[in-house]
Amino acid sequence: MSSAPTILRIARPDDWHLHLRDGAALAAVLPHTAAQFGRAIIMPNLKPPVTTLELARAYRDRIVQALAAHNAQREQAGRLPLVFEPLMTLYLTDNTSADDILRAHESGLVHAVKLYPAGATTNSDAGVTDLRRPIKALEAMERVGLPLCVHGEVVDPSVDLFDRERVFIDQKLIPLRRSLPGLRIVFEHITTREAAEYVRDAGSDGGDLGATITAHHLLYNRNAIFSGGVRPHYYCLPVLKRETHRLALVEAATSGDPRFFLGTDSAPHAKGLKEHACGCAGCYTALHAMELYATAFENAGKLDRLEGFASHFGADFYRLPRNTQTLTLERRPFAVPAAVAYGETELVPLDAGQTLAWTCVH
Ligand code: NCD
Ligand code: ZN
């Protein structure tokens, strides 16, 4: 056995599932992601949602402007600019047309379309009420190979919250893959053993299937939400599950199977909206994403599998070149701050106040 490494140098990773928000919130969180990741798939659940190519292009421009403004400050401080490419998505609605899809695809700007079952999560009211409604759009995606990113939870209130992902596989995902066998799908932020096994075993019964896994679902089970009291910063959707599910996710992420790749689902909400009688769902992990993933992979004794998961497999799935730059992590304590600035308010990162064993070198 070799001794534990003190330096980890990997190809620069990408984040295949990210919430950047807009305006002052965007300006606050974007530098955290851009410091670690080369590219990210940007979730379209703004208010109003990013439903068209025009809205996606305008949102992309705002992200690029926010990065330029941040880089101007860095240059004044004598620091190198951050290089980061936002990969835009469209928000699928009942009314998305084949033409919307084809124009978005041809632009080269839109890399995926996001399915939110209506009512499943934050800003999903405009989501799909019945998958038969946007069938022309889905057929167009199947034809051109544009991936569908799926928030895989049923919204039926009679289904237990902890079962909504498992039930989604049987009720929605399997029929969808049967009816559109060429559709390329990313099962987003999977949280259950059933999802990990379904993706692992998915064969020729449908088109390419991948899955993203968050750092928090690798590190925590549902006890984290209730340890000694209600812990709102561990509440996200899909909600953390039992330990057996966490173990299955760790197994999948560290297996070297290219169907599983990194997606932080970093989802910032102001501190006051998390620490609230009806707190928002979402964990903020962009600040220390790779520190968290390195911790999870090291806990599993699989640090050598981090690079494939974080830097290779997602790019391959999205048919984009792998990054040529590198990211270096050092075995040096990283003290997670109690809060970071978020426009006029504050944001509490996951594991605030704790110390992680790895630090990204910038
Ligand atoms: C996300 C958000 O806040 O936008 N929240 C979350 O808990 N993950 C929405 C989502 O991805 O479900
Ligand atoms: Zn998300």
PDB file of N, CA, C and O in Angstrom, residues 289-330:
ATOM      1  N   ALA A 289     -16.565  22.780  -3.638  1.00  0.00           N
ATOM      2  CA  ALA A 289     -17.076  21.563  -4.275  1.00  0.00           C
ATOM      3  C   ALA A 289     -16.009  20.478  -4.350  1.00  0.00           C
ATOM      4  O   ALA A 289     -16.241  19.334  -3.937  1.00  0.00           O
ATOM      5  N   MET A 290     -14.849  20.806  -4.879  1.00  0.00           N
ATOM      6  CA  MET A 290     -13.853  19.745  -5.081  1.00  0.00           C
ATOM      7  C   MET A 290     -13.252  19.283  -3.762  1.00  0.00           C
ATOM      8  O   MET A 290     -12.843  18.120  -3.637  1.00  0.00           O
ATOM      9  N   GLU A 291     -13.217  20.149  -2.760  1.00  0.00           N
ATOM     10  CA  GLU A 291     -12.781  19.722  -1.431  1.00  0.00           C
ATOM     11  C   GLU A 291     -13.750  18.673  -0.885  1.00  0.00           C
ATOM     12  O   GLU A 291     -13.336  17.682  -0.273  1.00  0.00           O
ATOM     13  N   LEU A 292     -15.042  18.906  -1.113  1.00  0.00           N
ATOM     14  CA  LEU A 292     -16.057  17.964  -0.624  1.00  0.00           C
ATOM     15  C   LEU A 292     -15.981  16.637  -1.385  1.00  0.00           C
ATOM     16  O   LEU A 292     -16.017  15.557  -0.782  1.00  0.00           O
ATOM     17  N   TYR A 293     -15.882  16.710  -2.703  1.00  0.00           N
ATOM     18  CA  TYR A 293     -15.790  15.462  -3.480  1.00  0.00           C
ATOM     19  C   TYR A 293     -14.514  14.691  -3.128  1.00  0.00           C
ATOM     20  O   TYR A 293     -14.530  13.460  -3.026  1.00  0.00           O
ATOM     21  N   ALA A 294     -13.393  15.415  -2.948  1.00  0.00           N
ATOM     22  CA  ALA A 294     -12.142  14.724  -2.599  1.00  0.00           C
ATOM     23  C   ALA A 294     -12.308  14.001  -1.261  1.00  0.00           C
ATOM     24  O   ALA A 294     -11.838  12.870  -1.082  1.00  0.00           O
ATOM     25  N   THR A 295     -12.992  14.637  -0.328  1.00  0.00           N
ATOM     26  CA  THR A 295     -13.245  14.015   0.973  1.00  0.00           C
ATOM     27  C   THR A 295     -14.047  12.734   0.805  1.00  0.00           C
ATOM     28  O   THR A 295     -13.720  11.684   1.372  1.00  0.00           O
ATOM     29  N   ALA A 296     -15.100  12.804  -0.013  1.00  0.00           N
ATOM     30  CA  ALA A 296     -15.951  11.624  -0.220  1.00  0.00           C
ATOM     31  C   ALA A 296     -15.171  10.490  -0.887  1.00  0.00           C
ATOM     32  O   ALA A 296     -15.296   9.319  -0.499  1.00  0.00           O
ATOM     33  N   PHE A 297     -14.370  10.824  -1.896  1.00  0.00           N
ATOM     34  CA  PHE A 297     -13.605   9.782  -2.598  1.00  0.00           C
ATOM     35  C   PHE A 297     -12.513   9.225  -1.696  1.00  0.00           C
ATOM     36  O   PHE A 297     -12.235   8.017  -1.723  1.00  0.00           O
ATOM     37  N   GLU A 298     -11.907  10.085  -0.884  1.00  0.00           N
ATOM     38  CA  GLU A 298     -10.868   9.580   0.013  1.00  0.00           C
ATOM     39  C   GLU A 298     -11.487   8.676   1.076  1.00  0.00           C
ATOM     40  O   GLU A 298     -10.925   7.626   1.413  1.00  0.00           O
ATOM     41  N   ASN A 299     -12.633   9.060   1.614  1.00  0.00           N
ATOM     42  CA  ASN A 299     -13.315   8.214   2.609  1.00  0.00           C
ATOM     43  C   ASN A 299     -13.562   6.810   2.052  1.00  0.00           C
ATOM     44  O   ASN A 299     -13.556   5.833   2.796  1.00  0.00           O
ATOM     45  N   ALA A 300     -13.803   6.737   0.739  1.00  0.00           N
ATOM     46  CA  ALA A 300     -14.060   5.441   0.106  1.00  0.00           C
ATOM     47  C   ALA A 300     -12.769   4.738  -0.309  1.00  0.00           C
ATOM     48  O   ALA A 300     -12.822   3.643  -0.872  1.00  0.00           O
ATOM     49  N   GLY A 301     -11.621   5.400  -0.080  1.00  0.00           N
ATOM     50  CA  GLY A 301     -10.344   4.814  -0.495  1.00  0.00           C
ATOM     51  C   GLY A 301     -10.183   4.805  -2.006  1.00  0.00           C
ATOM     52  O   GLY A 301      -9.465   3.979  -2.568  1.00  0.00           O
ATOM     53  N   LYS A 302     -10.846   5.758  -2.700  1.00  0.00           N
ATOM     54  CA  LYS A 302     -10.869   5.734  -4.169  1.00  0.00           C
ATOM     55  C   LYS A 302     -10.471   7.088  -4.769  1.00  0.00           C
ATOM     56  O   LYS A 302     -11.020   7.500  -5.788  1.00  0.00           O
ATOM     57  N   LEU A 303      -9.513   7.752  -4.151  1.00  0.00           N
ATOM     58  CA  LEU A 303      -9.094   9.058  -4.679  1.00  0.00           C
ATOM     59  C   LEU A 303      -8.658   8.965  -6.139  1.00  0.00           C
ATOM     60  O   LEU A 303      -8.828   9.913  -6.908  1.00  0.00           O
ATOM     61  N   ASP A 304      -8.118   7.817  -6.505  1.00  0.00           N
ATOM     62  CA  ASP A 304      -7.639   7.645  -7.887  1.00  0.00           C
ATOM     63  C   ASP A 304      -8.786   7.635  -8.895  1.00  0.00           C
ATOM     64  O   ASP A 304      -8.555   7.748 -10.099  1.00  0.00           O
ATOM     65  N   ARG A 305     -10.015   7.508  -8.433  1.00  0.00           N
ATOM     66  CA  ARG A 305     -11.168   7.506  -9.351  1.00  0.00           C
ATOM     67  C   ARG A 305     -11.806   8.887  -9.491  1.00  0.00           C
ATOM     68  O   ARG A 305     -12.770   9.058 -10.245  1.00  0.00           O
ATOM     69  N   LEU A 306     -11.279   9.853  -8.738  1.00  0.00           N
ATOM     70  CA  LEU A 306     -11.909  11.177  -8.750  1.00  0.00           C
ATOM     71  C   LEU A 306     -11.812  11.834 -10.134  1.00  0.00           C
ATOM     72  O   LEU A 306     -12.762  12.459 -10.596  1.00  0.00           O
ATOM     73  N   GLU A 307     -10.679  11.704 -10.780  1.00  0.00           N
ATOM     74  CA  GLU A 307     -10.483  12.429 -12.043  1.00  0.00           C
ATOM     75  C   GLU A 307     -11.467  11.990 -13.128  1.00  0.00           C
ATOM     76  O   GLU A 307     -12.035  12.824 -13.836  1.00  0.00           O
ATOM     77  N   GLY A 308     -11.694  10.706 -13.255  1.00  0.00           N
ATOM     78  CA  GLY A 308     -12.636  10.235 -14.270  1.00  0.00           C
ATOM     79  C   GLY A 308     -14.021  10.812 -14.015  1.00  0.00           C
ATOM     80  O   GLY A 308     -14.671  11.360 -14.915  1.00  0.00           O
ATOM     81  N   PHE A 309     -14.459  10.710 -12.771  1.00  0.00           N
ATOM     82  CA  PHE A 309     -15.795  11.165 -12.359  1.00  0.00           C
ATOM     83  C   PHE A 309     -15.944  12.683 -12.526  1.00  0.00           C
ATOM     84  O   PHE A 309     -16.978  13.180 -12.977  1.00  0.00           O
ATOM     85  N   ALA A 310     -14.905  13.425 -12.145  1.00  0.00           N
ATOM     86  CA  ALA A 310     -15.016  14.888 -12.096  1.00  0.00           C
ATOM     87  C   ALA A 310     -14.627  15.554 -13.414  1.00  0.00           C
ATOM     88  O   ALA A 310     -15.136  16.637 -13.723  1.00  0.00           O
ATOM     89  N   SER A 311     -13.740  14.933 -14.166  1.00  0.00           N
ATOM     90  CA  SER A 311     -13.117  15.652 -15.285  1.00  0.00           C
ATOM     91  C   SER A 311     -13.252  14.975 -16.645  1.00  0.00           C
ATOM     92  O   SER A 311     -12.995  15.621 -17.658  1.00  0.00           O
ATOM     93  N   HIS A 312     -13.612  13.714 -16.701  1.00  0.00           N
ATOM     94  CA  HIS A 312     -13.637  13.026 -17.995  1.00  0.00           C
ATOM     95  C   HIS A 312     -15.041  12.617 -18.441  1.00  0.00           C
ATOM     96  O   HIS A 312     -15.452  12.895 -19.564  1.00  0.00           O
ATOM     97  N   PHE A 313     -15.768  11.928 -17.556  1.00  0.00           N
ATOM     98  CA  PHE A 313     -16.968  11.216 -18.019  1.00  0.00           C
ATOM     99  C   PHE A 313     -18.100  12.155 -18.442  1.00  0.00           C
ATOM    100  O   PHE A 313     -18.853  11.844 -19.377  1.00  0.00           O
ATOM    101  N   GLY A 314     -18.237  13.284 -17.759  1.00  0.00           N
ATOM    102  CA  GLY A 314     -19.296  14.228 -18.127  1.00  0.00           C
ATOM    103  C   GLY A 314     -19.042  14.825 -19.506  1.00  0.00           C
ATOM    104  O   GLY A 314     -19.949  14.915 -20.339  1.00  0.00           O
ATOM    105  N   ALA A 315     -17.809  15.233 -19.739  1.00  0.00           N
ATOM    106  CA  ALA A 315     -17.454  15.797 -21.050  1.00  0.00           C
ATOM    107  C   ALA A 315     -17.705  14.767 -22.148  1.00  0.00           C
ATOM    108  O   ALA A 315     -18.240  15.091 -23.208  1.00  0.00           O
ATOM    109  N   ASP A 316     -17.351  13.528 -21.871  1.00  0.00           N
ATOM    110  CA  ASP A 316     -17.562  12.473 -22.873  1.00  0.00           C
ATOM    111  C   ASP A 316     -19.063  12.316 -23.149  1.00  0.00           C
ATOM    112  O   ASP A 316     -19.480  12.215 -24.307  1.00  0.00           O
ATOM    113  N   PHE A 317     -19.871  12.296 -22.093  1.00  0.00           N
ATOM    114  CA  PHE A 317     -21.318  12.136 -22.286  1.00  0.00           C
ATOM    115  C   PHE A 317     -21.874  13.272 -23.129  1.00  0.00           C
ATOM    116  O   PHE A 317     -22.680  13.064 -24.040  1.00  0.00           O
ATOM    117  N   TYR A 318     -21.448  14.506 -22.814  1.00  0.00           N
ATOM    118  CA  TYR A 318     -21.968  15.681 -23.523  1.00  0.00           C
ATOM    119  C   TYR A 318     -21.279  15.898 -24.872  1.00  0.00           C
ATOM    120  O   TYR A 318     -21.533  16.893 -25.554  1.00  0.00           O
ATOM    121  N   ARG A 319     -20.373  14.982 -25.233  1.00  0.00           N
ATOM    122  CA  ARG A 319     -19.678  15.033 -26.521  1.00  0.00           C
ATOM    123  C   ARG A 319     -18.913  16.346 -26.682  1.00  0.00           C
ATOM    124  O   ARG A 319     -18.960  16.992 -27.736  1.00  0.00           O
ATOM    125  N   LEU A 320     -18.239  16.731 -25.603  1.00  0.00           N
ATOM    126  CA  LEU A 320     -17.394  17.922 -25.606  1.00  0.00           C
ATOM    127  C   LEU A 320     -15.966  17.473 -25.315  1.00  0.00           C
ATOM    128  O   LEU A 320     -15.758  16.436 -24.679  1.00  0.00           O
ATOM    129  N   PRO A 321     -14.980  18.250 -25.769  1.00  0.00           N
ATOM    130  CA  PRO A 321     -13.592  17.850 -25.476  1.00  0.00           C
ATOM    131  C   PRO A 321     -13.319  17.912 -23.972  1.00  0.00           C
ATOM    132  O   PRO A 321     -13.888  18.748 -23.266  1.00  0.00           O
ATOM    133  N   ARG A 322     -12.481  17.024 -23.508  1.00  0.00           N
ATOM    134  CA  ARG A 322     -12.053  17.101 -22.106  1.00  0.00           C
ATOM    135  C   ARG A 322     -11.192  18.347 -21.925  1.00  0.00           C
ATOM    136  O   ARG A 322     -10.527  18.787 -22.849  1.00  0.00           O
ATOM    137  N   ASN A 323     -11.218  18.891 -20.722  1.00  0.00           N
ATOM    138  CA  ASN A 323     -10.387  20.072 -20.444  1.00  0.00           C
ATOM    139  C   ASN A 323      -8.912  19.705 -20.506  1.00  0.00           C
ATOM    140  O   ASN A 323      -8.522  18.600 -20.115  1.00  0.00           O
ATOM    141  N   THR A 324      -8.118  20.676 -20.961  1.00  0.00           N
ATOM    142  CA  THR A 324      -6.673  20.420 -21.041  1.00  0.00           C
ATOM    143  C   THR A 324      -5.934  21.011 -19.840  1.00  0.00           C
ATOM    144  O   THR A 324      -4.833  20.578 -19.525  1.00  0.00           O
ATOM    145  N   GLN A 325      -6.533  21.996 -19.155  1.00  0.00           N
ATOM    146  CA  GLN A 325      -5.864  22.552 -17.976  1.00  0.00           C
ATOM    147  C   GLN A 325      -5.967  21.560 -16.814  1.00  0.00           C
ATOM    148  O   GLN A 325      -6.630  20.529 -16.931  1.00  0.00           O
ATOM    149  N   THR A 326      -5.348  21.905 -15.702  1.00  0.00           N
ATOM    150  CA  THR A 326      -5.410  21.015 -14.527  1.00  0.00           C
ATOM    151  C   THR A 326      -5.932  21.781 -13.312  1.00  0.00           C
ATOM    152  O   THR A 326      -5.972  23.018 -13.305  1.00  0.00           O
ATOM    153  N   LEU A 327      -6.330  21.015 -12.320  1.00  0.00           N
ATOM    154  CA  LEU A 327      -6.688  21.572 -11.000  1.00  0.00           C
ATOM    155  C   LEU A 327      -5.877  20.800  -9.964  1.00  0.00           C
ATOM    156  O   LEU A 327      -5.764  19.573 -10.043  1.00  0.00           O
ATOM    157  N   THR A 328      -5.323  21.531  -9.008  1.00  0.00           N
ATOM    158  CA  THR A 328      -4.519  20.888  -7.981  1.00  0.00           C
ATOM    159  C   THR A 328      -5.206  21.022  -6.627  1.00  0.00           C
ATOM    160  O   THR A 328      -5.663  22.102  -6.258  1.00  0.00           O
ATOM    161  N   LEU A 329      -5.270  19.896  -5.925  1.00  0.00           N
ATOM    162  CA  LEU A 329      -5.770  19.883  -4.541  1.00  0.00           C
ATOM    163  C   LEU A 329      -4.604  19.497  -3.644  1.00  0.00           C
ATOM    164  O   LEU A 329      -3.795  18.642  -4.009  1.00  0.00           O
ATOM    165  N   GLU A 330      -4.543  20.139  -2.494  1.00  0.00           N
ATOM    166  CA  GLU A 330      -3.468  19.870  -1.544  1.00  0.00           C
ATOM    167  C   GLU A 330      -4.066  19.352  -0.251  1.00  0.00           C
ATOM    168  O   GLU A 330      -5.126  19.827   0.172  1.00  0.00           O
TER     169      GLU A 330
END
